[in-house]
Coordinates of N, CA and C in Angstrom, one line a residue:
M19 N 197.2 29.0 25.4 CA 197.1 30.0 26.4 C 197.7 29.5 27.7
G20 N 197.4 28.3 28.1 CA 198.0 27.8 29.3 C 199.5 27.8 29.3
K21 N 200.0 27.6 28.1 CA 201.5 27.6 27.9 C 202.1 28.9 28.2
L22 N 201.3 30.0 28.0 CA 201.8 31.3 28.2 C 201.7 31.7 29.7
L23 N 200.7 31.4 30.3 CA 200.6 31.7 31.8 C 200.5 30.4 32.6
R24 N 199.4 30.0 32.9 CA 199.2 28.8 33.7 C 198.0 28.0 33.2
R25 N 198.2 26.7 33.1 CA 197.1 25.9 32.7 C 196.0 25.9 33.8
S26 N 194.8 25.6 33.3 CA 193.7 25.7 34.3 C 193.9 24.7 35.4
R27 N 193.3 24.9 36.5 CA 193.5 24.1 37.7 C 193.1 22.6 37.4
Q28 N 192.0 22.4 36.6 CA 191.6 21.1 36.3 C 192.6 20.4 35.4
A29 N 193.2 21.1 34.5 CA 194.2 20.5 33.6 C 195.4 20.2 34.4
E30 N 195.9 21.1 35.2 CA 197.1 20.8 36.0 C 196.8 19.6 37.0
S31 N 195.6 19.6 37.5 CA 195.3 18.5 38.4 C 195.4 17.2 37.7
R32 N 194.8 17.1 36.5 CA 194.9 15.9 35.7 C 196.3 15.5 35.4
L33 N 197.2 16.5 35.2 CA 198.6 16.2 34.9 C 199.4 15.9 36.1
G34 N 198.7 16.0 37.3 CA 199.4 15.7 38.5 C 200.3 16.8 39.0
R35 N 200.2 18.0 38.5 CA 201.1 19.0 38.9 C 200.7 19.7 40.2
I36 N 199.4 19.8 40.5 CA 199.0 20.4 41.7 C 197.8 19.6 42.2
P37 N 197.6 19.6 43.5 CA 196.4 18.9 44.0 C 195.1 19.8 43.7
P38 N 194.0 19.2 43.5 CA 192.8 20.0 43.1 C 192.3 20.9 44.2
D39 N 192.7 20.8 45.4 CA 192.2 21.7 46.5 C 193.2 22.7 46.9
R40 N 194.1 23.1 46.1 CA 195.2 24.0 46.4 C 194.7 25.4 46.9
G41 N 193.9 25.5 47.9 CA 193.5 26.8 48.4 C 192.4 27.4 47.6
H42 N 191.8 26.8 46.7 CA 190.7 27.4 45.9 C 189.4 26.7 46.2
A43 N 188.4 27.5 46.3 CA 187.0 27.0 46.4 C 186.7 26.3 45.2
Q44 N 185.8 25.3 45.3 CA 185.4 24.5 44.1 C 184.1 25.0 43.6
G45 N 183.9 24.9 42.3 CA 182.7 25.2 41.6 C 182.6 26.6 41.1
P46 N 181.8 26.8 40.1 CA 181.7 28.2 39.4 C 181.2 29.3 40.3
A47 N 180.3 29.0 41.2 CA 179.7 30.0 42.1 C 180.8 30.6 43.0
S48 N 181.8 29.8 43.4 CA 182.8 30.2 44.3 C 183.7 31.3 43.8
R49 N 183.8 31.4 42.5 CA 184.6 32.4 41.9 C 184.2 33.8 42.4
H50 N 183.0 34.1 42.6 CA 182.5 35.4 43.0 C 182.3 35.5 44.5
A51 N 182.5 34.4 45.3 CA 182.4 34.5 46.7 C 183.5 35.3 47.3
A52 N 183.2 35.8 48.5 CA 184.2 36.7 49.2 C 185.4 35.8 49.5
R53 N 186.6 36.4 49.2 CA 187.8 35.7 49.5 C 188.6 36.5 50.6
V54 N 189.0 35.8 51.6 CA 189.7 36.5 52.7 C 190.9 35.7 52.9
P55 N 192.1 36.2 53.1 CA 192.4 37.6 52.8 C 192.7 37.9 51.4
V56 N 192.4 39.0 50.9 CA 192.7 39.5 49.6 C 194.1 40.1 49.7
K57 N 195.0 39.9 48.8 CA 196.3 40.3 49.0 C 197.0 41.3 48.0
Y58 N 196.9 40.9 46.8 CA 197.7 41.7 45.8 C 196.8 42.4 44.7
L59 N 197.2 43.6 44.3 CA 196.5 44.2 43.2 C 197.6 44.4 42.1
L60 N 197.4 43.8 41.0 CA 198.4 43.8 39.9 C 198.3 45.1 39.1
D61 N 199.5 45.8 39.0 CA 199.5 47.0 38.2 C 199.5 46.5 36.7
T62 N 199.2 47.4 35.9 CA 199.1 47.1 34.5 C 200.4 46.7 33.9
N63 N 201.5 47.3 34.3 CA 202.8 46.9 33.8 C 203.2 45.5 34.2
T64 N 202.7 45.1 35.3 CA 202.9 43.7 35.8 C 202.2 42.7 34.8
L65 N 201.0 43.1 34.4 CA 200.3 42.2 33.5 C 200.9 42.2 32.1
I66 N 201.5 43.3 31.7 CA 202.1 43.3 30.4 C 203.4 42.5 30.4
Y67 N 204.2 42.5 31.5 CA 205.3 41.7 31.6 C 204.9 40.2 31.6
A68 N 203.8 39.9 32.3 CA 203.4 38.5 32.3 C 203.0 38.0 30.9
F69 N 202.3 38.9 30.2 CA 201.9 38.5 28.8 C 203.1 38.3 27.9
R70 N 204.1 39.1 28.1 CA 205.3 39.0 27.3 C 206.3 38.0 27.7
G71 N 206.1 37.5 29.0 CA 207.0 36.5 29.5 C 208.4 37.1 29.9
T72 N 208.4 38.4 30.2 CA 209.7 39.0 30.6 C 209.8 39.2 32.1
G73 N 211.0 39.2 32.6 CA 211.2 39.2 34.1 C 210.7 38.0 34.8
G74 N 210.6 38.0 36.0 CA 210.1 36.9 36.8 C 208.6 36.9 37.1
V75 N 207.9 37.8 36.4 CA 206.5 38.0 36.8 C 205.6 36.8 36.6
R76 N 205.7 36.1 35.4 CA 204.9 35.0 35.1 C 205.1 33.9 36.2
A77 N 206.4 33.6 36.5 CA 206.7 32.6 37.5 C 206.1 32.9 38.8
R78 N 206.2 34.2 39.2 CA 205.6 34.6 40.5 C 204.1 34.5 40.5
M79 N 203.5 34.9 39.4 CA 202.0 34.7 39.3 C 201.6 33.3 39.4
N80 N 202.4 32.4 38.7 CA 202.0 31.0 38.7 C 202.2 30.4 40.1
G81 N 203.1 31.0 40.9 CA 203.3 30.5 42.3 C 202.4 31.1 43.3
T82 N 201.5 32.0 42.9 CA 200.6 32.7 43.8 C 199.2 32.3 43.5
S83 N 198.4 32.0 44.6 CA 197.0 31.6 44.4 C 196.2 32.7 43.7
D84 N 195.3 32.2 42.8 CA 194.4 33.2 42.2 C 193.6 34.0 43.2
A85 N 193.3 33.4 44.3 CA 192.5 34.1 45.3 C 193.2 35.2 45.9
D86 N 194.6 35.2 45.8 CA 195.4 36.3 46.4 C 195.7 37.4 45.4
M87 N 195.3 37.3 44.1 CA 195.7 38.3 43.1 C 194.4 38.9 42.6
N88 N 194.5 40.2 42.4 CA 193.3 41.0 41.9 C 193.7 41.9 40.7
L89 N 192.8 42.1 39.8 CA 192.9 43.1 38.8 C 192.0 44.2 39.2
C90 N 192.0 45.3 38.4 CA 191.0 46.4 38.7 C 190.6 47.0 37.3
A91 N 189.5 47.8 37.4 CA 188.9 48.4 36.2 C 189.9 49.3 35.5
V92 N 190.9 49.9 36.3 CA 191.9 50.7 35.6 C 192.8 49.9 34.7
N93 N 193.2 48.7 35.2 CA 194.0 47.8 34.4 C 193.3 47.5 33.0
L94 N 192.0 47.2 33.2 CA 191.2 46.8 32.0 C 191.2 48.0 31.0
F95 N 190.9 49.2 31.5 CA 190.9 50.4 30.7 C 192.3 50.6 30.0
E96 N 193.4 50.5 30.7 CA 194.7 50.7 30.1 C 195.0 49.7 29.0
L97 N 194.6 48.4 29.3 CA 194.9 47.3 28.4 C 194.0 47.4 27.1
E98 N 192.7 47.8 27.3 CA 191.8 48.0 26.2 C 192.3 49.1 25.3
F99 N 192.9 50.1 25.8 CA 193.4 51.2 25.0 C 194.6 50.7 24.2
G100 N 195.5 49.9 24.9 CA 196.6 49.3 24.2 C 196.2 48.4 23.1
F101 N 195.1 47.6 23.3 CA 194.6 46.6 22.3 C 194.1 47.4 21.1
A102 N 193.4 48.5 21.4 CA 192.8 49.3 20.3 C 193.9 49.9 19.4
K103 N 195.1 50.2 19.9 CA 196.2 50.7 19.1 C 197.0 49.6 18.4
S104 N 196.8 48.3 18.9 CA 197.7 47.2 18.4 C 197.2 46.7 17.1
A105 N 198.2 46.3 16.3 CA 197.8 45.6 15.0 C 197.4 44.2 15.2
N106 N 197.9 43.5 16.3 CA 197.5 42.1 16.6 C 197.3 41.9 18.1
P107 N 196.2 42.4 18.7 CA 196.0 42.2 20.1 C 195.6 40.8 20.5
G108 N 195.3 39.9 19.6 CA 194.6 38.6 19.9 C 195.3 37.8 21.0
P109 N 196.6 37.5 20.9 CA 197.2 36.7 21.9 C 197.1 37.3 23.3
Q110 N 197.4 38.6 23.4 CA 197.3 39.2 24.7 C 195.9 39.4 25.2
R111 N 195.0 39.7 24.3 CA 193.6 39.8 24.7 C 193.1 38.4 25.2
A112 N 193.5 37.3 24.6 CA 193.1 36.0 25.1 C 193.6 35.8 26.5
L113 N 194.8 36.2 26.8 CA 195.4 36.0 28.1 C 194.7 36.9 29.1
L114 N 194.3 38.1 28.8 CA 193.6 39.0 29.6 C 192.2 38.4 29.9
D115 N 191.5 37.9 28.9 CA 190.2 37.3 29.1 C 190.3 36.1 30.1
E116 N 191.4 35.3 30.0 CA 191.6 34.2 30.9 C 191.7 34.7 32.3
L117 N 192.5 35.8 32.5 CA 192.7 36.3 33.8 C 191.5 36.9 34.4
V118 N 190.7 37.6 33.6 CA 189.4 38.2 34.0 C 188.5 37.1 34.5
Q119 N 188.5 35.9 33.9 CA 187.7 34.8 34.4 C 188.2 34.2 35.7
R120 N 189.5 34.3 35.9 CA 190.2 33.6 37.1 C 190.3 34.5 38.3
L121 N 190.5 35.8 38.1 CA 190.8 36.7 39.2 C 189.7 37.7 39.4
R122 N 189.6 38.2 40.6 CA 188.6 39.2 40.9 C 189.0 40.5 40.2
V123 N 188.0 41.2 39.7 CA 188.3 42.6 39.1 C 187.6 43.6 40.0
L124 N 188.4 44.4 40.6 CA 187.9 45.4 41.6 C 187.5 46.7 40.8
P125 N 186.3 47.3 41.2 CA 185.9 48.5 40.5 C 186.5 49.7 41.2
L126 N 186.4 50.8 40.5 CA 186.7 52.1 41.1 C 185.4 52.6 41.8
D127 N 185.3 52.1 43.1 CA 184.1 52.4 43.8 C 184.3 53.7 44.7
S128 N 183.3 54.0 45.4 CA 183.3 55.3 46.2 C 184.5 55.3 47.2
A129 N 184.7 54.2 47.9 CA 185.8 54.1 48.8 C 187.2 54.3 48.1
S130 N 187.3 53.7 47.0 CA 188.5 53.8 46.2 C 188.7 55.3 45.7
A131 N 187.6 55.9 45.2 CA 187.7 57.3 44.7 C 188.1 58.2 45.9
E132 N 187.5 58.0 47.0 CA 187.8 58.8 48.2 C 189.3 58.7 48.6
S133 N 189.8 57.5 48.6 CA 191.2 57.2 48.9 C 192.1 57.9 47.9
A134 N 191.8 57.7 46.6 CA 192.6 58.3 45.5 C 192.6 59.9 45.6
G135 N 191.4 60.4 46.0 CA 191.4 61.9 46.2 C 192.3 62.4 47.3
Q136 N 192.2 61.6 48.4 CA 193.1 62.0 49.5 C 194.6 61.8 49.2
I137 N 194.9 60.8 48.5 CA 196.3 60.6 48.0 C 196.7 61.7 47.1
K138 N 195.9 62.1 46.2 CA 196.3 63.1 45.2 C 196.5 64.4 46.0
A139 N 195.6 64.8 46.9 CA 195.8 66.0 47.7 C 197.1 66.0 48.4
H140 N 197.4 64.9 49.1 CA 198.6 64.8 49.8 C 199.9 64.9 48.9
L141 N 199.9 64.2 47.8 CA 201.0 64.2 46.9 C 201.2 65.5 46.3
Q142 N 200.1 66.2 45.9 CA 200.2 67.5 45.3 C 200.8 68.5 46.3
Q143 N 200.3 68.4 47.5 CA 200.8 69.3 48.6 C 202.3 69.1 48.8
A144 N 202.8 67.8 48.7 CA 204.2 67.5 48.9 C 205.0 67.8 47.7
G145 N 204.4 68.1 46.6 CA 205.1 68.3 45.3 C 205.7 67.0 44.7
T146 N 205.0 65.9 45.0 CA 205.4 64.6 44.5 C 204.3 63.9 43.8
P147 N 203.7 64.4 42.8 CA 202.5 63.8 42.2 C 202.9 62.5 41.4
I148 N 201.9 61.7 41.2 CA 202.1 60.5 40.4 C 201.0 60.5 39.2
G149 N 201.2 59.7 38.3 CA 200.3 59.6 37.1 C 198.9 59.3 37.5
P150 N 197.9 59.8 36.7 CA 196.5 59.6 37.1 C 196.1 58.1 37.2
Y151 N 196.6 57.3 36.3 CA 196.1 55.9 36.4 C 196.8 55.2 37.6
D152 N 198.1 55.5 37.9 CA 198.7 54.9 39.1 C 198.0 55.5 40.3
L153 N 197.6 56.7 40.3 CA 196.8 57.3 41.4 C 195.5 56.5 41.7
L154 N 194.8 56.2 40.6 CA 193.6 55.4 40.8 C 193.8 54.0 41.3
I155 N 194.9 53.4 40.8 CA 195.3 52.0 41.2 C 195.7 52.1 42.7
A156 N 196.4 53.1 43.1 CA 196.8 53.3 44.5 C 195.6 53.4 45.4
G157 N 194.6 54.2 44.9 CA 193.4 54.4 45.7 C 192.6 53.1 45.9
I158 N 192.5 52.3 44.8 CA 191.9 51.0 44.9 C 192.6 50.1 45.9
A159 N 193.9 50.1 45.8 CA 194.7 49.3 46.7 C 194.6 49.7 48.2
M160 N 194.6 51.0 48.4 CA 194.5 51.5 49.8 C 193.1 51.2 50.4
A161 N 192.1 51.4 49.5 CA 190.7 51.1 50.0 C 190.4 49.7 50.3
H162 N 191.2 48.8 49.7 CA 191.0 47.3 49.9 C 192.1 46.7 50.7
N163 N 193.0 47.5 51.2 CA 194.2 47.0 51.9 C 195.0 46.0 51.2
L164 N 195.4 46.4 49.9 CA 196.1 45.4 49.1 C 197.5 45.9 48.9
I165 N 198.4 45.0 48.5 CA 199.8 45.3 48.1 C 199.8 45.5 46.6
V166 N 200.3 46.6 46.1 CA 200.4 46.8 44.7 C 201.6 46.1 44.1
V167 N 201.4 45.3 43.1 CA 202.6 44.6 42.4 C 202.9 45.4 41.2
S168 N 204.1 46.0 41.1 CA 204.5 46.9 40.0 C 206.0 47.0 39.9
R169 N 206.5 47.2 38.7 CA 207.9 47.4 38.5 C 208.1 48.9 38.8
N170 N 207.1 49.7 38.8 CA 207.1 51.2 39.0 C 207.1 51.5 40.5
V171 N 208.1 50.9 41.2 CA 208.1 51.1 42.6 C 208.4 52.6 43.0
S172 N 209.2 53.3 42.2 CA 209.5 54.7 42.6 C 208.3 55.6 42.6
E173 N 207.4 55.3 41.7 CA 206.1 56.2 41.7 C 205.2 55.8 42.8
F174 N 204.9 54.5 43.0 CA 204.0 54.0 44.0 C 204.5 54.3 45.4
S175 N 205.8 54.2 45.6 CA 206.4 54.4 46.9 C 206.2 55.8 47.5
R176 N 205.8 56.8 46.6 CA 205.5 58.1 47.1 C 204.2 58.2 47.9
V177 N 203.4 57.1 47.8 CA 202.1 57.1 48.5 C 202.3 56.6 49.9
P178 N 202.1 57.4 50.9 CA 202.3 57.0 52.3 C 201.4 55.8 52.7
G179 N 202.0 54.8 53.3 CA 201.2 53.6 53.7 C 200.9 52.6 52.7
L180 N 201.2 52.9 51.4 CA 200.9 51.9 50.3 C 202.1 50.9 50.3
R181 N 201.7 49.6 50.3 CA 202.7 48.6 50.2 C 202.9 48.2 48.7
V182 N 204.1 48.1 48.3 CA 204.5 47.8 46.9 C 205.5 46.7 46.8
E183 N 205.3 45.8 45.9 CA 206.2 44.7 45.6 C 206.5 44.7 44.1
N184 N 207.8 44.4 43.8 CA 208.2 44.3 42.4 C 208.5 42.8 42.1
W185 N 207.6 42.2 41.3 CA 207.8 40.8 40.9 C 208.6 40.6 39.6
Y186 N 209.1 41.7 39.1 CA 209.8 41.6 37.8 C 211.2 40.8 38.0
H187 N 211.9 41.1 39.0 CA 213.2 40.5 39.1 C 213.2 39.2 40.0

């Protein structure tokens, strides 16, 4: 699993690849402590590219602090749907399980839902709608002041004020 994404911090530290205090709080309780600043919300397609090892996504994720990357409930829904249709979801499920343990998973809370509703109304009025899952991801990102990481820049760039980065290339 570490071969596919990144070895655990302890394993990398033992191998001398990174210092043990590379910007991460120590201990299991710190995983759920507030992290400031929170920076990136990974789109589901970014996670799929990381799992497959395509583009530059995995390298960029490996070079970014876990504390600066977030997943969301919408990612988990989309990936679970994909796993349910897959004949062999095991390897990708194991990678997702690892990421869920390492990264914060943001819910679709009331602030995110309000933001998504406002975005949908604006885009509908402008005649430039986006897909429902991207809409929810955009709402979560806006509510938490995050940068969406996606290869689907054309869709997310329709959302006024939403910052988007493409780590694929």
